[in-house]
mmCIF file of C-alpha atoms in Angstrom:
data_model
loop_
_atom_site.group_PDB
_atom_site.id
_atom_site.type_symbol
_atom_site.label_atom_id
_atom_site.label_comp_id
_atom_site.label_asym_id
_atom_site.label_seq_id
_atom_site.Cartn_x
_atom_site.Cartn_y
_atom_site.Cartn_z
ATOM 1 C CA MET A 5 -22.734 -54.636 -32.072
ATOM 2 C CA ASN A 6 -20.042 -53.233 -34.322
ATOM 3 C CA GLU A 7 -17.628 -50.468 -33.512
ATOM 4 C CA ARG A 8 -19.623 -47.731 -35.184
ATOM 5 C CA GLU A 9 -22.882 -48.631 -33.466
ATOM 6 C CA ARG A 10 -21.047 -48.729 -30.191
ATOM 7 C CA ARG A 11 -19.683 -45.249 -30.776
ATOM 8 C CA GLU A 12 -23.095 -43.945 -31.687
ATOM 9 C CA ASP A 13 -24.532 -45.485 -28.528
ATOM 10 C CA ILE A 14 -21.942 -43.758 -26.380
ATOM 11 C CA LEU A 15 -22.454 -40.406 -28.126
ATOM 12 C CA GLN A 16 -26.188 -40.704 -27.526
ATOM 13 C CA LEU A 17 -25.585 -40.908 -23.789
ATOM 14 C CA ASP A 18 -24.714 -37.229 -23.615
ATOM 15 C CA VAL A 19 -26.385 -35.307 -26.407
ATOM 16 C CA ALA A 20 -26.496 -31.555 -26.763
ATOM 17 C CA PRO A 21 -29.699 -29.857 -25.593
ATOM 18 C CA GLU A 22 -32.242 -29.552 -28.374
ATOM 19 C CA ASN A 23 -32.267 -25.772 -28.349
ATOM 20 C CA LEU A 24 -28.483 -25.473 -28.537
ATOM 21 C CA THR A 25 -28.314 -26.091 -32.266
ATOM 22 C CA ASP A 26 -30.938 -23.434 -32.925
ATOM 23 C CA ARG A 27 -29.156 -20.985 -30.637
ATOM 24 C CA ILE A 28 -25.852 -21.519 -32.382
ATOM 25 C CA ARG A 29 -27.325 -21.381 -35.853
ATOM 26 C CA GLN A 30 -28.968 -18.106 -34.936
ATOM 27 C CA GLN A 31 -25.693 -16.850 -33.518
ATOM 28 C CA VAL A 32 -23.899 -17.883 -36.703
ATOM 29 C CA ALA A 33 -26.497 -16.159 -38.843
ATOM 30 C CA ASP A 34 -26.210 -12.994 -36.753
ATOM 31 C CA MET A 35 -22.440 -13.023 -37.093
ATOM 32 C CA LEU A 36 -22.539 -13.498 -40.824
ATOM 33 C CA GLU A 37 -25.322 -11.059 -41.544
ATOM 34 C CA LYS A 38 -24.783 -8.313 -39.011
ATOM 35 C CA PRO A 39 -25.139 -4.835 -40.472
ATOM 36 C CA LEU A 40 -22.188 -2.525 -40.806
ATOM 37 C CA ARG A 41 -20.917 -1.303 -37.487
ATOM 38 C CA LEU A 42 -19.634 2.195 -36.893
ATOM 39 C CA TRP A 43 -15.985 1.470 -37.583
ATOM 40 C CA GLU A 44 -16.907 -0.513 -40.675
ATOM 41 C CA ARG A 45 -18.931 2.401 -41.968
ATOM 42 C CA LEU A 46 -16.037 4.718 -41.292
ATOM 43 C CA LEU A 47 -13.708 2.336 -43.127
ATOM 44 C CA VAL A 48 -15.972 2.192 -46.155
ATOM 45 C CA ALA A 49 -16.347 5.976 -46.118
ATOM 46 C CA LEU A 50 -12.590 6.437 -45.874
ATOM 47 C CA VAL A 51 -11.932 4.099 -48.782
ATOM 48 C CA ALA A 52 -14.681 5.716 -50.843
ATOM 49 C CA VAL A 53 -13.390 9.255 -50.275
ATOM 50 C CA SER A 54 -9.791 8.202 -50.960
ATOM 51 C CA THR A 55 -10.852 6.407 -54.109
ATOM 52 C CA LEU A 56 -12.827 9.364 -55.373
ATOM 53 C CA ALA A 57 -10.112 11.889 -54.570
ATOM 54 C CA GLY A 58 -7.408 9.676 -56.058
ATOM 55 C CA SER A 59 -9.373 9.163 -59.253
ATOM 56 C CA VAL A 60 -9.972 12.899 -59.680
ATOM 57 C CA VAL A 61 -6.300 13.713 -59.149
ATOM 58 C CA ILE A 62 -5.112 11.004 -61.523
ATOM 59 C CA CYS A 63 -7.560 11.965 -64.237
ATOM 60 C CA SER A 64 -6.552 15.602 -63.863
ATOM 61 C CA ILE A 65 -2.881 14.741 -64.274
ATOM 62 C CA LEU A 66 -3.573 12.548 -67.270
ATOM 63 C CA LEU A 67 -5.621 15.244 -68.982
ATOM 64 C CA LEU A 68 -3.804 18.398 -67.976
ATOM 65 C CA LYS A 69 -0.195 17.461 -67.269
ATOM 66 C CA THR A 70 0.767 15.285 -70.184
ATOM 67 C CA ASP A 71 4.485 15.719 -69.564
ATOM 68 C CA LEU A 72 4.166 14.406 -66.018
ATOM 69 C CA ALA A 73 1.855 11.648 -67.217
ATOM 70 C CA ALA A 74 4.482 10.554 -69.733
ATOM 71 C CA VAL A 75 7.141 10.277 -67.042
ATOM 72 C CA GLN A 76 5.025 8.721 -64.304
ATOM 73 C CA ARG A 77 2.763 6.593 -66.425
ATOM 74 C CA PHE A 78 3.190 3.435 -64.335
ATOM 75 C CA SER A 79 2.534 5.171 -61.083
ATOM 76 C CA LEU A 80 -0.594 6.736 -62.504
ATOM 77 C CA LEU A 81 -1.824 3.509 -64.018
ATOM 78 C CA ALA A 82 -1.217 1.652 -60.793
ATOM 79 C CA ALA A 83 -2.955 4.297 -58.725
ATOM 80 C CA LEU A 84 -5.899 4.349 -61.124
ATOM 81 C CA LEU A 85 -6.333 0.593 -60.919
ATOM 82 C CA LEU A 86 -5.970 0.743 -57.173
ATOM 83 C CA ALA A 87 -8.729 3.320 -57.053
ATOM 84 C CA GLY A 88 -10.829 1.054 -59.249
ATOM 85 C CA LEU A 89 -10.397 -1.829 -56.839
ATOM 86 C CA GLY A 90 -11.343 0.430 -53.936
ATOM 87 C CA ALA A 91 -14.465 1.515 -55.767
ATOM 88 C CA VAL A 92 -15.459 -2.080 -56.482
ATOM 89 C CA TRP A 93 -14.981 -3.041 -52.838
ATOM 90 C CA CYS A 94 -17.000 -0.055 -51.586
ATOM 91 C CA PHE A 95 -19.757 -0.721 -54.078
ATOM 92 C CA SER A 96 -20.042 -4.425 -53.252
ATOM 93 C CA THR A 97 -19.983 -3.773 -49.504
ATOM 94 C CA LEU A 98 -22.614 -1.074 -49.672
ATOM 95 C CA ARG A 99 -24.785 -3.128 -52.012
ATOM 96 C CA ARG A 100 -24.750 -6.067 -49.563
ATOM 97 C CA GLY A 101 -25.003 -3.859 -46.520
ATOM 98 C CA VAL A 102 -22.774 -6.238 -44.540
ATOM 99 C CA LEU A 103 -19.128 -7.133 -44.191
ATOM 100 C CA ARG A 104 -18.387 -10.822 -44.499
ATOM 101 C CA PRO A 105 -14.790 -11.154 -43.450
ATOM 102 C CA ALA A 106 -15.030 -14.934 -43.397
ATOM 103 C CA THR A 107 -16.239 -15.246 -46.944
ATOM 104 C CA ASP A 108 -15.057 -12.134 -48.724
ATOM 105 C CA ASP A 109 -12.142 -13.005 -50.869
ATOM 106 C CA VAL A 110 -9.998 -10.147 -49.638
ATOM 107 C CA LEU A 111 -6.765 -12.076 -49.946
ATOM 108 C CA LEU A 112 -6.584 -11.784 -53.701
ATOM 109 C CA GLU A 113 -7.449 -8.119 -53.596
ATOM 110 C CA GLY A 114 -4.810 -7.615 -50.935
ATOM 111 C CA VAL A 115 -2.170 -9.189 -53.140
ATOM 112 C CA VAL A 116 -3.123 -7.003 -56.077
ATOM 113 C CA TRP A 117 -3.146 -3.892 -53.923
ATOM 114 C CA ALA A 118 0.250 -4.775 -52.536
ATOM 115 C CA PHE A 119 1.555 -5.205 -56.044
ATOM 116 C CA PHE A 120 0.433 -1.770 -57.070
ATOM 117 C CA VAL A 121 1.944 -0.214 -53.999
ATOM 118 C CA VAL A 122 5.237 -1.860 -54.928
ATOM 119 C CA VAL A 123 4.949 -0.606 -58.505
ATOM 120 C CA VAL A 124 4.229 2.925 -57.369
ATOM 121 C CA CYS A 125 7.200 2.926 -54.994
ATOM 122 C CA TRP A 126 9.391 1.382 -57.641
ATOM 123 C CA GLU A 127 8.481 4.047 -60.176
ATOM 124 C CA MET A 128 8.839 6.840 -57.681
ATOM 125 C CA PHE A 129 12.273 5.847 -56.486
ATOM 126 C CA LEU A 130 13.853 4.536 -59.683
ATOM 127 C CA HIS A 131 12.180 6.871 -62.200
ATOM 128 C CA ARG A 132 12.119 4.258 -64.851
ATOM 129 C CA GLY A 133 11.202 5.781 -68.189
ATOM 130 C CA GLU A 134 12.829 3.586 -70.814
ATOM 131 C CA GLY A 135 11.812 0.248 -72.172
ATOM 132 C CA ALA A 136 8.135 1.021 -71.912
ATOM 133 C CA MET A 137 6.910 -2.078 -73.727
ATOM 134 C CA THR A 138 8.950 -4.398 -71.521
ATOM 135 C CA ASP A 139 7.574 -2.689 -68.454
ATOM 136 C CA VAL A 140 4.036 -2.987 -69.706
ATOM 137 C CA ILE A 141 4.429 -6.691 -70.384
ATOM 138 C CA ALA A 142 6.059 -7.219 -67.007
ATOM 139 C CA ALA A 143 3.320 -5.275 -65.262
ATOM 140 C CA ILE A 144 0.587 -7.213 -67.050
ATOM 141 C CA ALA A 145 2.287 -10.490 -66.140
ATOM 142 C CA LEU A 146 2.676 -9.505 -62.525
ATOM 143 C CA VAL A 147 -0.855 -8.199 -62.218
ATOM 144 C CA GLY A 148 -2.199 -11.223 -64.026
ATOM 145 C CA PHE A 149 -0.398 -13.723 -61.840
ATOM 146 C CA PRO A 150 -2.382 -13.226 -58.614
ATOM 147 C CA PHE A 151 -5.632 -13.131 -60.540
ATOM 148 C CA THR A 152 -4.717 -16.284 -62.429
ATOM 149 C CA TRP A 153 -3.612 -17.954 -59.220
ATOM 150 C CA GLY A 154 -6.869 -17.012 -57.559
ATOM 151 C CA ARG A 155 -8.869 -18.401 -60.450
ATOM 152 C CA VAL A 156 -6.866 -21.633 -60.375
ATOM 153 C CA ARG A 157 -7.585 -22.046 -56.671
ATOM 154 C CA ALA A 158 -11.263 -21.334 -57.247
ATOM 155 C CA ALA A 159 -11.380 -23.873 -60.071
ATOM 156 C CA GLU A 160 -9.679 -26.404 -57.835
ATOM 157 C CA LEU A 161 -12.319 -25.873 -55.162
ATOM 158 C CA ARG A 162 -15.125 -26.172 -57.706
ATOM 159 C CA THR A 163 -13.672 -29.434 -59.010
ATOM 160 C CA ARG A 164 -13.341 -30.803 -55.519
ATOM 161 C CA GLU A 165 -16.903 -29.757 -54.778
ATOM 162 C CA THR A 166 -18.129 -31.614 -57.856
ATOM 163 C CA ILE A 167 -16.241 -34.763 -56.839
ATOM 164 C CA LEU A 168 -17.752 -34.582 -53.360
ATOM 165 C CA ARG A 169 -21.243 -34.067 -54.726
ATOM 166 C CA ILE A 170 -20.833 -37.156 -56.895
ATOM 167 C CA ALA A 171 -19.524 -39.148 -53.924
ATOM 168 C CA LEU A 172 -22.451 -37.992 -51.802
ATOM 169 C CA TYR A 173 -24.896 -38.839 -54.560
ATOM 170 C CA SER A 174 -23.386 -42.323 -54.822
ATOM 171 C CA MET A 175 -23.767 -42.798 -51.099
ATOM 172 C CA ASP A 176 -27.343 -41.588 -51.210
ATOM 173 C CA ARG A 177 -28.020 -44.148 -53.898
ATOM 174 C CA GLY A 178 -27.011 -46.833 -51.474
ATOM 175 C CA GLN A 179 -23.516 -47.347 -52.817
ATOM 176 C CA ASP A 180 -21.925 -47.047 -49.434
ATOM 177 C CA ALA A 181 -19.168 -49.335 -50.569
ATOM 178 C CA ALA A 182 -17.883 -46.613 -52.866
ATOM 179 C CA PRO A 183 -14.586 -45.234 -51.628
ATOM 180 C CA ASP A 184 -14.308 -41.851 -50.000
ATOM 181 C CA PRO A 185 -13.147 -39.047 -52.242
ATOM 182 C CA ALA A 186 -9.451 -38.564 -52.356
ATOM 183 C CA PRO A 187 -7.595 -36.111 -50.223
ATOM 184 C CA ARG A 188 -6.838 -32.921 -52.086
ATOM 185 C CA GLU A 189 -3.196 -33.858 -52.494
ATOM 186 C CA SER A 190 -3.796 -37.178 -54.214
ATOM 187 C CA GLY A 191 -6.097 -35.953 -56.950
ATOM 188 C CA GLY A 192 -8.384 -38.830 -57.912
ATOM 189 C CA ILE A 193 -10.471 -41.289 -55.987
ATOM 190 C CA ALA A 194 -9.143 -42.300 -52.615
ATOM 191 C CA THR A 195 -8.957 -45.564 -50.775
ATOM 192 C CA PRO A 196 -11.126 -45.896 -47.653
ATOM 193 C CA GLN A 197 -9.576 -44.355 -44.591
ATOM 194 C CA PRO A 198 -8.509 -46.791 -41.872
ATOM 195 C CA ARG A 199 -10.625 -46.568 -38.775
ATOM 196 C CA PRO A 200 -9.284 -46.735 -35.233
ATOM 197 C CA ALA A 201 -9.202 -50.087 -33.573
ATOM 198 C CA PRO A 202 -12.149 -50.948 -31.356
ATOM 199 C CA PHE A 203 -11.785 -50.924 -27.608
ATOM 200 C CA MET B 21 -15.855 -39.086 -35.986
ATOM 201 C CA SER B 22 -19.132 -39.373 -37.831
ATOM 202 C CA SER B 23 -19.837 -41.681 -40.756
ATOM 203 C CA SER B 24 -17.946 -41.364 -44.011
ATOM 204 C CA LYS B 25 -21.040 -39.749 -45.471
ATOM 205 C CA ASP B 26 -20.934 -37.059 -42.802
ATOM 206 C CA LEU B 27 -17.248 -36.532 -43.480
ATOM 207 C CA VAL B 28 -17.863 -36.054 -47.195
ATOM 208 C CA ARG B 29 -20.767 -33.756 -46.473
ATOM 209 C CA SER B 30 -18.766 -31.727 -43.996
ATOM 210 C CA GLU B 31 -15.920 -31.224 -46.471
ATOM 211 C CA LEU B 32 -18.435 -30.240 -49.118
ATOM 212 C CA LEU B 33 -20.043 -27.757 -46.732
ATOM 213 C CA ALA B 34 -16.651 -26.335 -45.765
ATOM 214 C CA ILE B 35 -15.896 -25.729 -49.445
ATOM 215 C CA ARG B 36 -19.305 -24.192 -50.000
ATOM 216 C CA TYR B 37 -18.789 -21.898 -47.028
ATOM 217 C CA ARG B 38 -15.370 -20.897 -48.289
ATOM 218 C CA ARG B 39 -16.900 -20.081 -51.647
ATOM 219 C CA GLY B 40 -19.372 -17.741 -49.995
ATOM 220 C CA ASP B 41 -22.409 -19.872 -49.137
ATOM 221 C CA ALA B 42 -23.201 -18.650 -45.625
ATOM 222 C CA GLU B 43 -25.929 -21.251 -45.101
ATOM 223 C CA ALA B 44 -23.352 -24.020 -45.260
ATOM 224 C CA MET B 45 -22.132 -23.048 -41.801
ATOM 225 C CA GLY B 46 -25.567 -23.751 -40.328
ATOM 226 C CA GLU B 47 -25.482 -27.237 -41.812
ATOM 227 C CA LEU B 48 -21.989 -27.804 -40.447
ATOM 228 C CA VAL B 49 -23.303 -26.892 -37.008
ATOM 229 C CA LEU B 50 -26.063 -29.431 -37.424
ATOM 230 C CA ILE B 51 -23.674 -32.241 -38.368
ATOM 231 C CA TRP B 52 -21.041 -31.613 -35.690
ATOM 232 C CA GLN B 53 -23.126 -30.352 -32.823
ATOM 233 C CA ASN B 54 -23.553 -33.594 -30.900
ATOM 234 C CA PRO B 55 -20.031 -35.042 -31.309
ATOM 235 C CA LEU B 56 -18.585 -31.670 -30.386
ATOM 236 C CA TYR B 57 -20.788 -31.310 -27.331
ATOM 237 C CA TYR B 58 -19.937 -34.807 -26.170
ATOM 238 C CA TYR B 59 -16.218 -34.103 -26.443
ATOM 239 C CA VAL B 60 -16.417 -30.710 -24.746
ATOM 240 C CA ARG B 61 -18.575 -32.136 -21.975
ATOM 241 C CA ARG B 62 -15.803 -34.661 -21.244
ATOM 242 C CA LEU B 63 -13.353 -31.809 -20.700
ATOM 243 C CA VAL B 64 -15.359 -29.302 -18.685
ATOM 244 C CA PRO B 65 -16.996 -29.939 -15.327
ATOM 245 C CA ASP B 66 -20.648 -29.036 -15.963
ATOM 246 C CA ASP B 67 -23.301 -28.726 -18.655
ATOM 247 C CA GLU B 68 -23.572 -24.949 -18.596
ATOM 248 C CA GLU B 69 -19.857 -24.550 -19.089
ATOM 249 C CA ALA B 70 -19.977 -27.015 -21.981
ATOM 250 C CA LEU B 71 -22.765 -25.042 -23.647
ATOM 251 C CA ASP B 72 -20.757 -21.840 -23.350
ATOM 252 C CA VAL B 73 -17.661 -23.511 -24.731
ATOM 253 C CA VAL B 74 -19.530 -24.958 -27.706
ATOM 254 C CA GLN B 75 -20.956 -21.547 -28.570
ATOM 255 C CA ASP B 76 -17.536 -19.929 -28.266
ATOM 256 C CA VAL B 77 -16.079 -22.608 -30.502
ATOM 257 C CA TRP B 78 -18.461 -21.868 -33.358
ATOM 258 C CA VAL B 79 -17.805 -18.155 -33.065
ATOM 259 C CA LEU B 80 -14.082 -18.858 -33.358
ATOM 260 C CA VAL B 81 -14.661 -21.207 -36.270
ATOM 261 C CA ILE B 82 -16.315 -18.421 -38.214
ATOM 262 C CA ARG B 83 -13.682 -15.878 -37.306
ATOM 263 C CA ARG B 84 -10.765 -18.147 -38.152
ATOM 264 C CA PHE B 85 -12.228 -19.975 -41.109
ATOM 265 C CA ARG B 86 -9.724 -18.496 -43.515
ATOM 266 C CA GLN B 87 -6.968 -20.243 -41.561
ATOM 267 C CA LEU B 88 -8.401 -23.631 -42.555
ATOM 268 C CA ARG B 89 -6.248 -24.539 -45.560
ATOM 269 C CA ASN B 90 -7.666 -27.987 -46.273
ATOM 270 C CA PRO B 91 -11.472 -28.275 -46.010
ATOM 271 C CA ALA B 92 -11.140 -32.045 -45.585
ATOM 272 C CA ALA B 93 -9.399 -31.396 -42.272
ATOM 273 C CA PHE B 94 -12.361 -29.442 -40.910
ATOM 274 C CA PRO B 95 -13.327 -31.969 -38.183
ATOM 275 C CA ALA B 96 -9.831 -32.132 -36.699
ATOM 276 C CA TRP B 97 -9.513 -28.363 -36.922
ATOM 277 C CA LEU B 98 -12.891 -27.907 -35.218
ATOM 278 C CA PHE B 99 -11.973 -30.225 -32.353
ATOM 279 C CA LYS B 100 -8.598 -28.561 -31.972
ATOM 280 C CA ILE B 101 -10.321 -25.231 -31.438
ATOM 281 C CA ALA B 102 -12.791 -26.870 -29.066
ATOM 282 C CA ARG B 103 -9.995 -28.410 -27.052
ATOM 283 C CA SER B 104 -8.164 -25.126 -26.837
ATOM 284 C CA VAL B 105 -11.261 -23.240 -25.670
ATOM 285 C CA ALA B 106 -12.275 -25.924 -23.180
ATOM 286 C CA TYR B 107 -8.814 -26.218 -21.660
ATOM 287 C CA GLY B 108 -8.550 -22.458 -21.433
ATOM 288 C CA ARG B 109 -11.784 -22.296 -19.470
ATOM 289 C CA VAL B 110 -10.890 -25.137 -17.151
ATOM 290 C CA ARG B 111 -7.435 -23.685 -16.574
ATOM 291 C CA ARG B 112 -8.978 -20.392 -15.512
ATOM 292 C CA SER B 113 -11.645 -21.871 -13.277
ATOM 293 C CA GLN B 114 -10.054 -25.018 -11.851
ATOM 294 C CA PRO B 115 -6.284 -25.108 -12.315
ATOM 295 C CA GLN B 116 -5.974 -28.242 -10.202
ATOM 296 C CA GLU B 117 -8.042 -30.180 -12.734
ATOM 297 C CA MET B 118 -5.409 -29.911 -15.418
ATOM 298 C CA VAL B 119 -3.113 -32.868 -15.871
ATOM 299 C CA THR B 120 0.464 -31.977 -16.654
ATOM 300 C CA ALA B 121 2.947 -33.896 -18.746
ATOM 301 C CA ASN B 122 4.815 -34.800 -15.574
ATOM 302 C CA ASP B 123 1.726 -36.482 -14.158
ATOM 303 C CA LEU B 124 1.517 -38.627 -17.244
ATOM 304 C CA ALA B 125 5.217 -39.390 -17.374
ATOM 305 C CA SER B 126 5.244 -40.462 -13.765
ATOM 306 C CA GLN B 127 2.888 -43.323 -14.411
ATOM 307 C CA GLU B 128 4.569 -46.680 -14.376
ATOM 308 C CA GLU B 129 4.759 -48.850 -17.407
ATOM 309 C CA GLY B 130 2.474 -51.843 -17.067
ATOM 310 C CA GLU B 131 1.928 -55.137 -18.796
ATOM 311 C CA GLU B 132 0.941 -55.288 -22.447
ATOM 312 C CA ASP B 133 -2.591 -54.299 -23.266
ATOM 313 C CA SER B 134 -4.293 -57.605 -23.987
ATOM 314 C CA ASP B 135 -7.770 -57.366 -22.525
ATOM 315 C CA PRO B 136 -9.968 -55.286 -24.818
ATOM 316 C CA LEU B 137 -12.645 -53.075 -23.340
ATOM 317 C CA ALA B 138 -15.236 -54.392 -25.741
ATOM 318 C CA GLN B 139 -16.616 -56.543 -22.952
ATOM 319 C CA PHE B 140 -18.031 -53.451 -21.258
ATOM 320 C CA THR B 141 -21.301 -51.838 -22.269
ATOM 321 C CA ALA B 142 -21.515 -48.382 -23.813
ATOM 322 C CA GLU B 143 -23.062 -46.992 -20.615
ATOM 323 C CA ARG B 144 -20.259 -48.317 -18.468
ATOM 324 C CA VAL B 145 -17.548 -46.979 -20.779
ATOM 325 C CA HIS B 146 -19.331 -43.610 -20.816
ATOM 326 C CA HIS B 147 -19.457 -43.417 -17.037
ATOM 327 C CA GLY B 148 -15.970 -44.865 -16.675
ATOM 328 C CA LEU B 149 -14.604 -41.999 -18.755
ATOM 329 C CA THR B 150 -15.602 -39.554 -16.035
ATOM 330 C CA ARG B 151 -13.309 -41.335 -13.590
ATOM 331 C CA VAL B 152 -10.050 -41.221 -15.527
ATOM 332 C CA SER B 153 -7.826 -38.151 -15.739
ATOM 333 C CA VAL B 154 -8.665 -35.329 -18.132
ATOM 334 C CA ALA B 155 -5.695 -36.040 -20.404
ATOM 335 C CA HIS B 156 -6.634 -39.718 -20.662
ATOM 336 C CA ARG B 157 -10.277 -38.892 -21.181
ATOM 337 C CA ASP B 158 -9.292 -36.414 -23.881
ATOM 338 C CA CYS B 159 -7.377 -38.957 -25.966
ATOM 339 C CA LEU B 160 -9.846 -41.782 -25.378
ATOM 340 C CA THR B 161 -12.780 -39.653 -26.437
ATOM 341 C CA LEU B 162 -11.066 -38.336 -29.541
ATOM 342 C CA HIS B 163 -9.793 -41.692 -30.724
ATOM 343 C CA PHE B 164 -12.396 -44.213 -29.670
ATOM 344 C CA ILE B 165 -15.589 -42.220 -29.348
ATOM 345 C CA GLU B 166 -15.176 -39.519 -31.989
ATOM 346 C CA GLY B 167 -13.207 -41.858 -34.240
ATOM 347 C CA PHE B 168 -10.224 -39.679 -35.105
ATOM 348 C CA SER B 169 -7.098 -41.408 -36.363
ATOM 349 C CA LEU B 170 -3.859 -41.278 -34.368
ATOM 350 C CA ALA B 171 -2.470 -38.635 -36.712
ATOM 351 C CA GLU B 172 -5.576 -36.500 -36.269
ATOM 352 C CA VAL B 173 -5.482 -36.881 -32.494
ATOM 353 C CA SER B 174 -1.852 -35.853 -32.656
ATOM 354 C CA GLN B 175 -2.813 -32.691 -34.542
ATOM 355 C CA ILE B 176 -5.680 -31.883 -32.215
ATOM 356 C CA VAL B 177 -3.802 -32.458 -28.992
ATOM 357 C CA GLY B 178 -0.553 -31.039 -30.320
ATOM 358 C CA ILE B 179 1.748 -33.920 -29.407
ATOM 359 C CA PRO B 180 3.667 -36.457 -31.538
ATOM 360 C CA VAL B 181 1.921 -39.605 -32.744
ATOM 361 C CA GLY B 182 4.180 -41.761 -30.589
ATOM 362 C CA THR B 183 3.106 -39.856 -27.505
ATOM 363 C CA VAL B 184 -0.526 -40.267 -28.529
ATOM 364 C CA LYS B 185 -0.041 -44.035 -28.755
ATOM 365 C CA SER B 186 1.623 -44.120 -25.371
ATOM 366 C CA ARG B 187 -1.047 -41.946 -23.818
ATOM 367 C CA LEU B 188 -3.796 -44.088 -25.298
ATOM 368 C CA HIS B 189 -2.135 -47.185 -23.916
ATOM 369 C CA TYR B 190 -2.122 -45.769 -20.402
ATOM 370 C CA ALA B 191 -5.577 -44.319 -20.841
ATOM 371 C CA LYS B 192 -7.030 -47.669 -21.868
ATOM 372 C CA LYS B 193 -5.337 -49.305 -18.943
ATOM 373 C CA ALA B 194 -6.667 -46.702 -16.546
ATOM 374 C CA LEU B 195 -10.160 -46.997 -17.943
ATOM 375 C CA ARG B 196 -10.075 -50.770 -17.778
ATOM 376 C CA CYS B 197 -8.925 -50.601 -14.152
ATOM 377 C CA VAL B 198 -11.801 -48.299 -13.326
ATOM 378 C CA LEU B 199 -14.331 -50.526 -15.061
ATOM 379 C CA GLU B 200 -13.008 -53.684 -13.502
ATOM 380 C CA GLU B 201 -12.997 -52.056 -10.108
ATOM 381 C CA GLU B 202 -16.645 -51.176 -10.575
ATOM 382 C CA SER B 203 -17.405 -54.720 -11.709
ATOM 383 C CA SER B 204 -15.827 -56.241 -8.656
#
């Protein structure tokens, strides 16, 4: 009997009850798919109202107060984009009917929101009005960075997923001798991981 | 740990779950349910408690999934959460069951480990585990039964690799003593 069979034998001596897996899977499904609770509804409503009000105010300033719009163009642009992000979040949440904090990619949105808050504060306190083109380029670069970073991370995950699917397919085809996929850090195909010594 | 195929599949499922596939979590539960239950059952005193702990662990896994930076490390991360939950429960219900670092340090250094435990059957090792201390049982189960490497055990238990080696040495010795005592 080899080490692995021995391990399997020991694990089989105290297996989980048959209904436990179903109970947990149901629990997991309930957690992931639970409908919006009261505070979540209030949060969505708050964001929606803020977004709507902010958009109306910004559009009014842009249309009616052109002198103010010329001075505070960055603040207005930032606030408008922020409102757009809020609207997208509200729309996607309401369309799904659930919040999925574990899977929603709120990190990227949070970074972008934080950036716009910084830009608004910066404009408000420093009153920058000169060098408009430089500012625009800088703003585009700064806004683009978190999005680009997020896309790079997503592409990395997709690539890793493809590698793992290929490895799994190879194993299913009976090529168990094929090495395990590499750790994320090493990039390519990995060497087999050393196993612990037997008893 | 499970077979290399299970490890690949579990990393793949962790990535799928991170990318928004909620069903992947159900499959992860299916793969890790038995090894996790076995480990938790070694740490808590009865079956009911183990069932509660296992359920709590999966709830925490979902809540904290964003904290998992490397999907390949999912098994070690899962068992670390399980250990934390199980120890927390035992500490609340039976504080005398917990083994402190002083208890371990006070054990005397013995002769070199030369007699492997392979001579004992799986059933005897399984039952022998119940007779060694919780800290020893913890390391033995993680390393020899679940198949985690020393580095992974170190991460799960939260102690340096050198301490893991030392603890495993004493744990093996203690287990062998128990098994030999039963034999005689």
